[in-house]
mmCIF file of C-alpha atoms and ligand atoms in Angstrom:
data_model
loop_
_atom_site.group_PDB
_atom_site.id
_atom_site.type_symbol
_atom_site.label_atom_id
_atom_site.label_comp_id
_atom_site.label_asym_id
_atom_site.label_seq_id
_atom_site.Cartn_x
_atom_site.Cartn_y
_atom_site.Cartn_z
ATOM 1 C CA MET Y 10 0.054 0.082 0.130
ATOM 2 C CA LEU Y 11 1.298 3.377 -0.632
ATOM 3 C CA THR Y 12 2.767 5.426 2.548
ATOM 4 C CA ILE Y 13 2.503 9.106 2.541
ATOM 5 C CA TYR Y 14 5.607 10.608 4.639
ATOM 6 C CA GLY Y 15 4.095 14.156 6.441
ATOM 7 C CA VAL Y 16 1.501 16.337 8.255
ATOM 8 C CA TYR Y 17 -1.613 17.733 5.769
ATOM 9 C CA ARG Y 18 -0.164 21.060 6.904
ATOM 10 C CA SER Y 19 2.825 20.990 4.395
ATOM 11 C CA ARG Y 20 3.404 20.527 0.709
ATOM 12 C CA ALA Y 21 2.677 17.005 1.515
ATOM 13 C CA SER Y 22 -1.128 18.166 1.256
ATOM 14 C CA ARG Y 23 -1.031 18.196 -2.700
ATOM 15 C CA ASN Y 24 -0.579 14.361 -1.999
ATOM 16 C CA TYR Y 25 -3.005 13.671 0.167
ATOM 17 C CA TRP Y 26 -5.711 15.618 -2.336
ATOM 18 C CA MET Y 27 -3.834 13.410 -5.103
ATOM 19 C CA ALA Y 28 -4.539 9.872 -2.538
ATOM 20 C CA GLY Y 29 -8.332 11.333 -2.463
ATOM 21 C CA GLU Y 30 -9.404 12.246 -6.545
ATOM 22 C CA LEU Y 31 -7.291 8.916 -7.303
ATOM 23 C CA GLY Y 32 -10.032 7.026 -4.590
ATOM 24 C CA ILE Y 33 -6.532 4.741 -3.421
ATOM 25 C CA PRO Y 34 -6.205 3.835 -0.331
ATOM 26 C CA PHE Y 35 -3.164 5.207 1.157
ATOM 27 C CA LYS Y 36 -1.161 4.901 5.134
ATOM 28 C CA SER Y 37 -0.097 8.511 6.907
ATOM 29 C CA VAL Y 38 2.811 8.655 8.654
ATOM 30 C CA PRO Y 39 2.823 12.096 10.266
ATOM 31 C CA VAL Y 40 5.839 13.550 9.583
ATOM 32 C CA ILE Y 41 6.395 17.388 11.705
ATOM 33 C CA GLN Y 42 8.513 19.876 10.147
ATOM 34 C CA SER Y 43 11.169 19.936 13.338
ATOM 35 C CA GLY Y 44 10.997 23.526 12.975
ATOM 36 C CA ARG Y 45 8.023 23.322 14.119
ATOM 37 C CA VAL Y 46 8.952 21.035 16.590
ATOM 38 C CA ASP Y 47 10.551 22.586 20.219
ATOM 39 C CA ASN Y 48 13.653 20.228 20.050
ATOM 40 C CA PRO Y 49 13.819 18.023 17.693
ATOM 41 C CA ALA Y 50 16.519 16.258 18.793
ATOM 42 C CA SER Y 51 15.420 14.959 22.357
ATOM 43 C CA THR Y 52 14.577 11.520 22.336
ATOM 44 C CA ASP Y 53 10.873 11.948 23.319
ATOM 45 C CA ALA Y 54 10.412 14.425 19.816
ATOM 46 C CA PRO Y 55 7.974 13.696 17.507
ATOM 47 C CA LEU Y 56 9.284 12.050 14.543
ATOM 48 C CA ASN Y 57 10.695 14.696 12.152
ATOM 49 C CA THR Y 58 11.815 16.212 9.527
ATOM 50 C CA LYS Y 59 15.350 15.716 11.277
ATOM 51 C CA SER Y 60 14.737 12.690 13.035
ATOM 52 C CA ALA Y 61 17.353 9.593 12.517
ATOM 53 C CA GLU Y 62 14.367 7.175 11.189
ATOM 54 C CA PHE Y 63 13.070 10.041 8.735
ATOM 55 C CA LEU Y 64 16.519 10.997 7.267
ATOM 56 C CA ALA Y 65 16.879 7.541 6.240
ATOM 57 C CA ILE Y 66 13.846 7.844 4.117
ATOM 58 C CA ASN Y 67 14.664 11.277 2.684
ATOM 59 C CA PRO Y 68 18.369 12.451 3.410
ATOM 60 C CA MET Y 69 16.592 16.210 2.411
ATOM 61 C CA GLY Y 70 14.944 16.082 5.466
ATOM 62 C CA MET Y 71 12.014 17.363 3.999
ATOM 63 C CA ILE Y 72 7.879 16.207 3.376
ATOM 64 C CA PRO Y 73 6.202 15.135 1.996
ATOM 65 C CA CYS Y 74 8.019 11.723 0.946
ATOM 66 C CA ILE Y 75 6.254 8.315 -0.396
ATOM 67 C CA LYS Y 76 7.048 4.927 -0.321
ATOM 68 C CA ASP Y 77 5.194 2.548 -2.227
ATOM 69 C CA GLY Y 78 6.420 -1.308 -2.772
ATOM 70 C CA ASP Y 79 9.880 -0.815 -3.357
ATOM 71 C CA LEU Y 80 10.413 3.114 -4.611
ATOM 72 C CA ILE Y 81 10.608 5.707 -2.439
ATOM 73 C CA MET Y 82 10.496 9.098 -3.555
ATOM 74 C CA HIS Y 83 10.322 12.794 -2.107
ATOM 75 C CA GLU Y 84 9.158 16.081 -4.492
ATOM 76 C CA SER Y 85 5.509 16.664 -3.894
ATOM 77 C CA LEU Y 86 4.582 17.407 -7.224
ATOM 78 C CA ALA Y 87 6.687 15.212 -8.787
ATOM 79 C CA ILE Y 88 4.920 12.423 -6.660
ATOM 80 C CA ASN Y 89 0.997 13.545 -8.006
ATOM 81 C CA LEU Y 90 2.366 13.042 -11.872
ATOM 82 C CA TYR Y 91 3.963 9.692 -10.749
ATOM 83 C CA LEU Y 92 0.819 8.513 -8.585
ATOM 84 C CA ALA Y 93 -1.596 10.255 -11.870
ATOM 85 C CA ARG Y 94 0.554 7.701 -14.833
ATOM 86 C CA LYS Y 95 0.525 4.677 -12.491
ATOM 87 C CA HIS Y 96 -3.269 4.723 -11.607
ATOM 88 C CA GLY Y 97 -4.246 6.723 -14.954
ATOM 89 C CA GLY Y 98 -7.922 7.955 -14.894
ATOM 90 C CA PRO Y 99 -8.543 11.215 -16.365
ATOM 91 C CA LEU Y 100 -6.352 12.644 -13.902
ATOM 92 C CA ALA Y 101 -3.302 11.207 -16.315
ATOM 93 C CA GLY Y 102 -2.243 12.483 -19.781
ATOM 94 C CA GLU Y 103 -4.380 10.265 -22.447
ATOM 95 C CA THR Y 104 -0.817 10.868 -24.032
ATOM 96 C CA VAL Y 105 2.083 11.601 -24.756
ATOM 97 C CA GLU Y 106 1.203 15.269 -25.505
ATOM 98 C CA GLU Y 107 -1.141 15.933 -22.715
ATOM 99 C CA GLU Y 108 1.502 14.358 -20.575
ATOM 100 C CA GLY Y 109 4.206 16.538 -21.709
ATOM 101 C CA LEU Y 110 2.026 19.978 -20.766
ATOM 102 C CA MET Y 111 1.629 18.751 -17.622
ATOM 103 C CA SER Y 112 5.135 18.175 -16.471
ATOM 104 C CA MET Y 113 5.109 22.119 -18.480
ATOM 105 C CA TRP Y 114 2.427 23.277 -15.780
ATOM 106 C CA THR Y 115 3.981 20.995 -12.854
ATOM 107 C CA MET Y 116 7.544 22.185 -13.649
ATOM 108 C CA TRP Y 117 6.083 25.788 -14.534
ATOM 109 C CA ALA Y 118 4.386 26.205 -10.781
ATOM 110 C CA ALA Y 119 7.415 24.550 -9.237
ATOM 111 C CA THR Y 120 9.855 27.288 -11.100
ATOM 112 C CA GLU Y 121 8.006 30.303 -12.105
ATOM 113 C CA VAL Y 122 4.994 30.435 -8.972
ATOM 114 C CA GLU Y 123 6.523 28.663 -6.230
ATOM 115 C CA PRO Y 124 9.245 31.136 -4.864
ATOM 116 C CA TYR Y 125 6.812 34.256 -4.670
ATOM 117 C CA SER Y 126 3.870 32.124 -3.250
ATOM 118 C CA VAL Y 127 5.520 30.290 -1.053
ATOM 119 C CA ALA Y 128 7.631 33.484 0.602
ATOM 120 C CA LEU Y 129 3.972 34.869 0.572
ATOM 121 C CA VAL Y 130 3.155 32.285 3.341
ATOM 122 C CA ARG Y 131 6.160 32.093 4.871
ATOM 123 C CA ILE Y 132 5.268 36.596 6.144
ATOM 124 C CA TYR Y 133 2.050 35.474 6.915
ATOM 125 C CA ASP Y 134 3.028 32.748 8.800
ATOM 126 C CA ASN Y 135 5.839 34.452 10.848
ATOM 127 C CA ALA Y 136 2.870 37.369 11.166
ATOM 128 C CA GLN Y 137 4.852 39.794 9.498
ATOM 129 C CA GLU Y 138 2.077 41.339 6.785
ATOM 130 C CA ASN Y 139 1.980 44.536 9.213
ATOM 131 C CA SER Y 140 5.067 44.893 9.369
ATOM 132 C CA GLU Y 141 7.329 47.495 6.682
ATOM 133 C CA ALA Y 142 9.719 44.889 5.601
ATOM 134 C CA GLY Y 143 6.595 42.078 5.424
ATOM 135 C CA LYS Y 144 4.763 44.723 3.648
ATOM 136 C CA ALA Y 145 7.863 45.567 1.128
ATOM 137 C CA GLY Y 146 7.931 41.460 0.763
ATOM 138 C CA ILE Y 147 4.534 41.119 -0.155
ATOM 139 C CA ALA Y 148 4.686 43.552 -2.162
ATOM 140 C CA VAL Y 149 7.948 41.827 -4.571
ATOM 141 C CA ALA Y 150 5.946 38.942 -4.685
ATOM 142 C CA CYS Y 151 2.969 40.312 -6.106
ATOM 143 C CA ARG Y 152 5.081 41.980 -8.510
ATOM 144 C CA ARG Y 153 7.076 39.396 -9.181
ATOM 145 C CA LEU Y 154 3.064 37.196 -9.690
ATOM 146 C CA LYS Y 155 1.737 39.348 -12.240
ATOM 147 C CA LEU Y 156 3.573 37.822 -14.987
ATOM 148 C CA PRO Y 157 2.984 34.284 -15.180
ATOM 149 C CA LEU Y 158 -0.912 34.830 -13.508
ATOM 150 C CA GLY Y 159 -1.349 36.871 -16.816
ATOM 151 C CA VAL Y 160 -0.076 34.239 -19.215
ATOM 152 C CA LEU Y 161 -2.505 31.764 -16.937
ATOM 153 C CA GLU Y 162 -5.717 34.206 -17.352
ATOM 154 C CA GLN Y 163 -4.865 34.473 -20.829
ATOM 155 C CA HIS Y 164 -4.773 30.337 -21.461
ATOM 156 C CA LEU Y 165 -7.854 29.958 -19.302
ATOM 157 C CA ARG Y 166 -9.643 32.384 -21.336
ATOM 158 C CA ASN Y 167 -11.215 29.999 -23.482
ATOM 159 C CA GLN Y 168 -11.041 26.714 -21.367
ATOM 160 C CA ASP Y 169 -11.826 25.865 -17.741
ATOM 161 C CA TYR Y 170 -8.253 23.085 -17.067
ATOM 162 C CA LEU Y 171 -4.982 23.198 -18.022
ATOM 163 C CA VAL Y 172 -5.126 20.699 -20.243
ATOM 164 C CA GLY Y 173 -7.434 19.022 -22.348
ATOM 165 C CA ASN Y 174 -10.505 20.837 -20.902
ATOM 166 C CA ARG Y 175 -10.985 18.357 -18.056
ATOM 167 C CA PHE Y 176 -9.595 18.468 -14.481
ATOM 168 C CA THR Y 177 -5.993 16.792 -14.510
ATOM 169 C CA VAL Y 178 -2.806 16.236 -12.565
ATOM 170 C CA ALA Y 179 -1.745 19.422 -13.918
ATOM 171 C CA ASP Y 180 -4.432 20.912 -12.458
ATOM 172 C CA LEU Y 181 -4.007 19.380 -8.943
ATOM 173 C CA ASN Y 182 -0.550 20.662 -8.640
ATOM 174 C CA LEU Y 183 -0.685 24.392 -9.812
ATOM 175 C CA ALA Y 184 -3.921 25.010 -7.742
ATOM 176 C CA GLU Y 185 -2.223 24.050 -5.157
ATOM 177 C CA VAL Y 186 1.658 25.764 -5.103
ATOM 178 C CA LEU Y 187 -1.164 28.899 -5.904
ATOM 179 C CA ARG Y 188 -3.241 28.225 -2.592
ATOM 180 C CA TYR Y 189 -0.024 29.951 -0.967
ATOM 181 C CA ALA Y 190 -1.279 33.266 -2.399
ATOM 182 C CA GLN Y 191 -4.718 33.121 -1.701
ATOM 183 C CA THR Y 192 -3.990 35.458 0.844
ATOM 184 C CA GLU Y 193 -3.613 38.369 -1.910
ATOM 185 C CA GLN Y 194 -7.248 38.989 -3.147
ATOM 186 C CA ALA Y 195 -6.476 42.099 -5.284
ATOM 187 C CA LEU Y 196 -4.221 39.725 -7.233
ATOM 188 C CA PHE Y 197 -7.098 36.949 -8.073
ATOM 189 C CA GLY Y 198 -9.545 39.833 -8.522
ATOM 190 C CA SER Y 199 -7.265 41.600 -11.242
ATOM 191 C CA HIS Y 200 -7.306 37.679 -12.706
ATOM 192 C CA PRO Y 201 -11.216 37.147 -13.032
ATOM 193 C CA LYS Y 202 -10.064 33.429 -14.676
ATOM 194 C CA VAL Y 203 -7.880 32.595 -12.715
ATOM 195 C CA LYS Y 204 -9.427 32.797 -9.973
ATOM 196 C CA ALA Y 205 -12.824 31.346 -10.949
ATOM 197 C CA TRP Y 206 -10.849 28.131 -12.156
ATOM 198 C CA ILE Y 207 -8.691 27.776 -8.508
ATOM 199 C CA GLU Y 208 -12.254 28.026 -7.236
ATOM 200 C CA ARG Y 209 -13.368 25.732 -9.390
ATOM 201 C CA CYS Y 210 -10.016 23.245 -8.754
ATOM 202 C CA GLN Y 211 -11.166 23.492 -5.064
ATOM 203 C CA SER Y 212 -14.796 22.880 -4.569
ATOM 204 C CA ARG Y 213 -13.751 19.307 -5.384
ATOM 205 C CA PRO Y 214 -14.922 16.819 -3.127
ATOM 206 C CA ALA Y 215 -11.088 15.110 -2.493
ATOM 207 C CA TYR Y 216 -9.925 19.062 -1.833
ATOM 208 C CA LYS Y 217 -12.324 19.853 0.952
ATOM 209 C CA ALA Y 218 -11.779 16.460 2.420
ATOM 210 C CA MET Y 219 -7.875 17.357 2.302
ATOM 211 C CA GLN Y 220 -8.780 20.996 3.499
ATOM 212 C CA ALA Y 221 -10.937 19.066 6.455
ATOM 213 C CA THR Y 222 -8.819 17.013 7.666
ATOM 214 C CA ARG Y 223 -5.529 18.991 7.781
ATOM 215 C CA SER Y 224 -8.098 22.052 9.710
ATOM 216 C CA GLN Y 225 -8.051 19.565 12.152
ATOM 217 C CA GLU Y 226 -4.071 19.168 12.640
ATOM 218 C CA PRO Y 227 -2.981 21.494 15.014
ATOM 219 C CA ILE Y 228 -1.412 24.813 13.786
HETATM 220 N N1 LIG K 319 10.617 21.011 -2.905
HETATM 221 C C1 LIG K 319 10.416 19.990 -1.814
HETATM 222 C C2 LIG K 319 9.954 21.010 -0.738
HETATM 223 C C3 LIG K 319 9.534 20.306 0.088
HETATM 224 C C4 LIG K 319 9.480 21.400 1.390
HETATM 225 O O1 LIG K 319 9.952 21.946 1.448
HETATM 226 N N2 LIG K 319 9.133 20.880 1.994
HETATM 227 C C5 LIG K 319 8.778 21.655 3.616
HETATM 228 C C6 LIG K 319 7.252 21.366 4.880
HETATM 229 S S1 LIG K 319 6.597 22.023 3.113
HETATM 230 C C7 LIG K 319 9.709 20.770 5.116
HETATM 231 O O2 LIG K 319 9.395 19.482 4.928
HETATM 232 N N3 LIG K 319 10.721 22.009 5.889
HETATM 233 C C8 LIG K 319 11.259 20.729 7.088
HETATM 234 C C9 LIG K 319 11.353 21.181 7.605
HETATM 235 O O3 LIG K 319 11.158 22.199 7.958
HETATM 236 O O4 LIG K 319 11.816 21.141 9.072
HETATM 237 C C10 LIG K 319 8.075 19.706 -2.510
HETATM 238 O O5 LIG K 319 7.595 19.819 -2.962
HETATM 239 O O6 LIG K 319 8.375 18.035 -1.717
#
C-alpha cells in the first residue's frame, strides 16, 4: 500500500488531495517539520524531518515523501505526476502530448510561481504582514506573480482547465502551489479567470476532504 510521510499542514497536502482524487488506499505516517518541534533532537520528540528514522527515508529531511512498494520518492509535485501515471484515469495524460503539457505546467508551477507564493506564506506564518519588511515582501512577491498570472489568465480565457478540458494532475499541482498566494485578493481580483479556475479546483470533494482533515491538525 502507498505510504505518505508528512502532515496535512505541509506540501504533503498535494499528495493527500491526489490520493483522494484517485480513490486509492494509503497509509499516512505523520512526520512534522523540525522547525515546528521545540527540541527536534530530543528522544521524546515526535517523528520529524530531522529524525534519523526519517532521514533514512529522505536524506533531504523534507516532507512529503512516499513509499510505494520498493519505490521511495520525495518531491511533492513529482509524486503526483507518478501517481497520475500509475493509476491513470482522467487525471493523467491520455497522450504523450498531454503528458508533456502536464509536466510543463507542473515545472512552471515549481519554478515560476512557488518561490513567490511560498514567500507570501512565510510572511503570514511569521505574522509579518503588517511590518514594513513584510509589506515590502508582499509587494515584491505580488509583482513577481503578475507575469505568470497574466499568462495563466490568457490560457484560461477559453477553457476551464489547463490540459485536455478536464481536471487533471496539472490543475491539482498548480492549484496547490497558487493556494499559498490566495491571501492576496487583489491579485486574484485582477485575474478573474484564474480566480474562477482555482475556486473550481477547490470545490472538488477530494480537495474539501483534504482541507477538512488539515483543519483538524494543530497549527
Ligand atoms: N520541493 C520540495 C519541498 C519540500 C519542503 O520544503 N517541505 C517542507 C515542508 S512544506 C519541509 O519539509 N521542511 C523541512 C523542515 O521544516 O524541517 C517538495 O515540493 O516536496
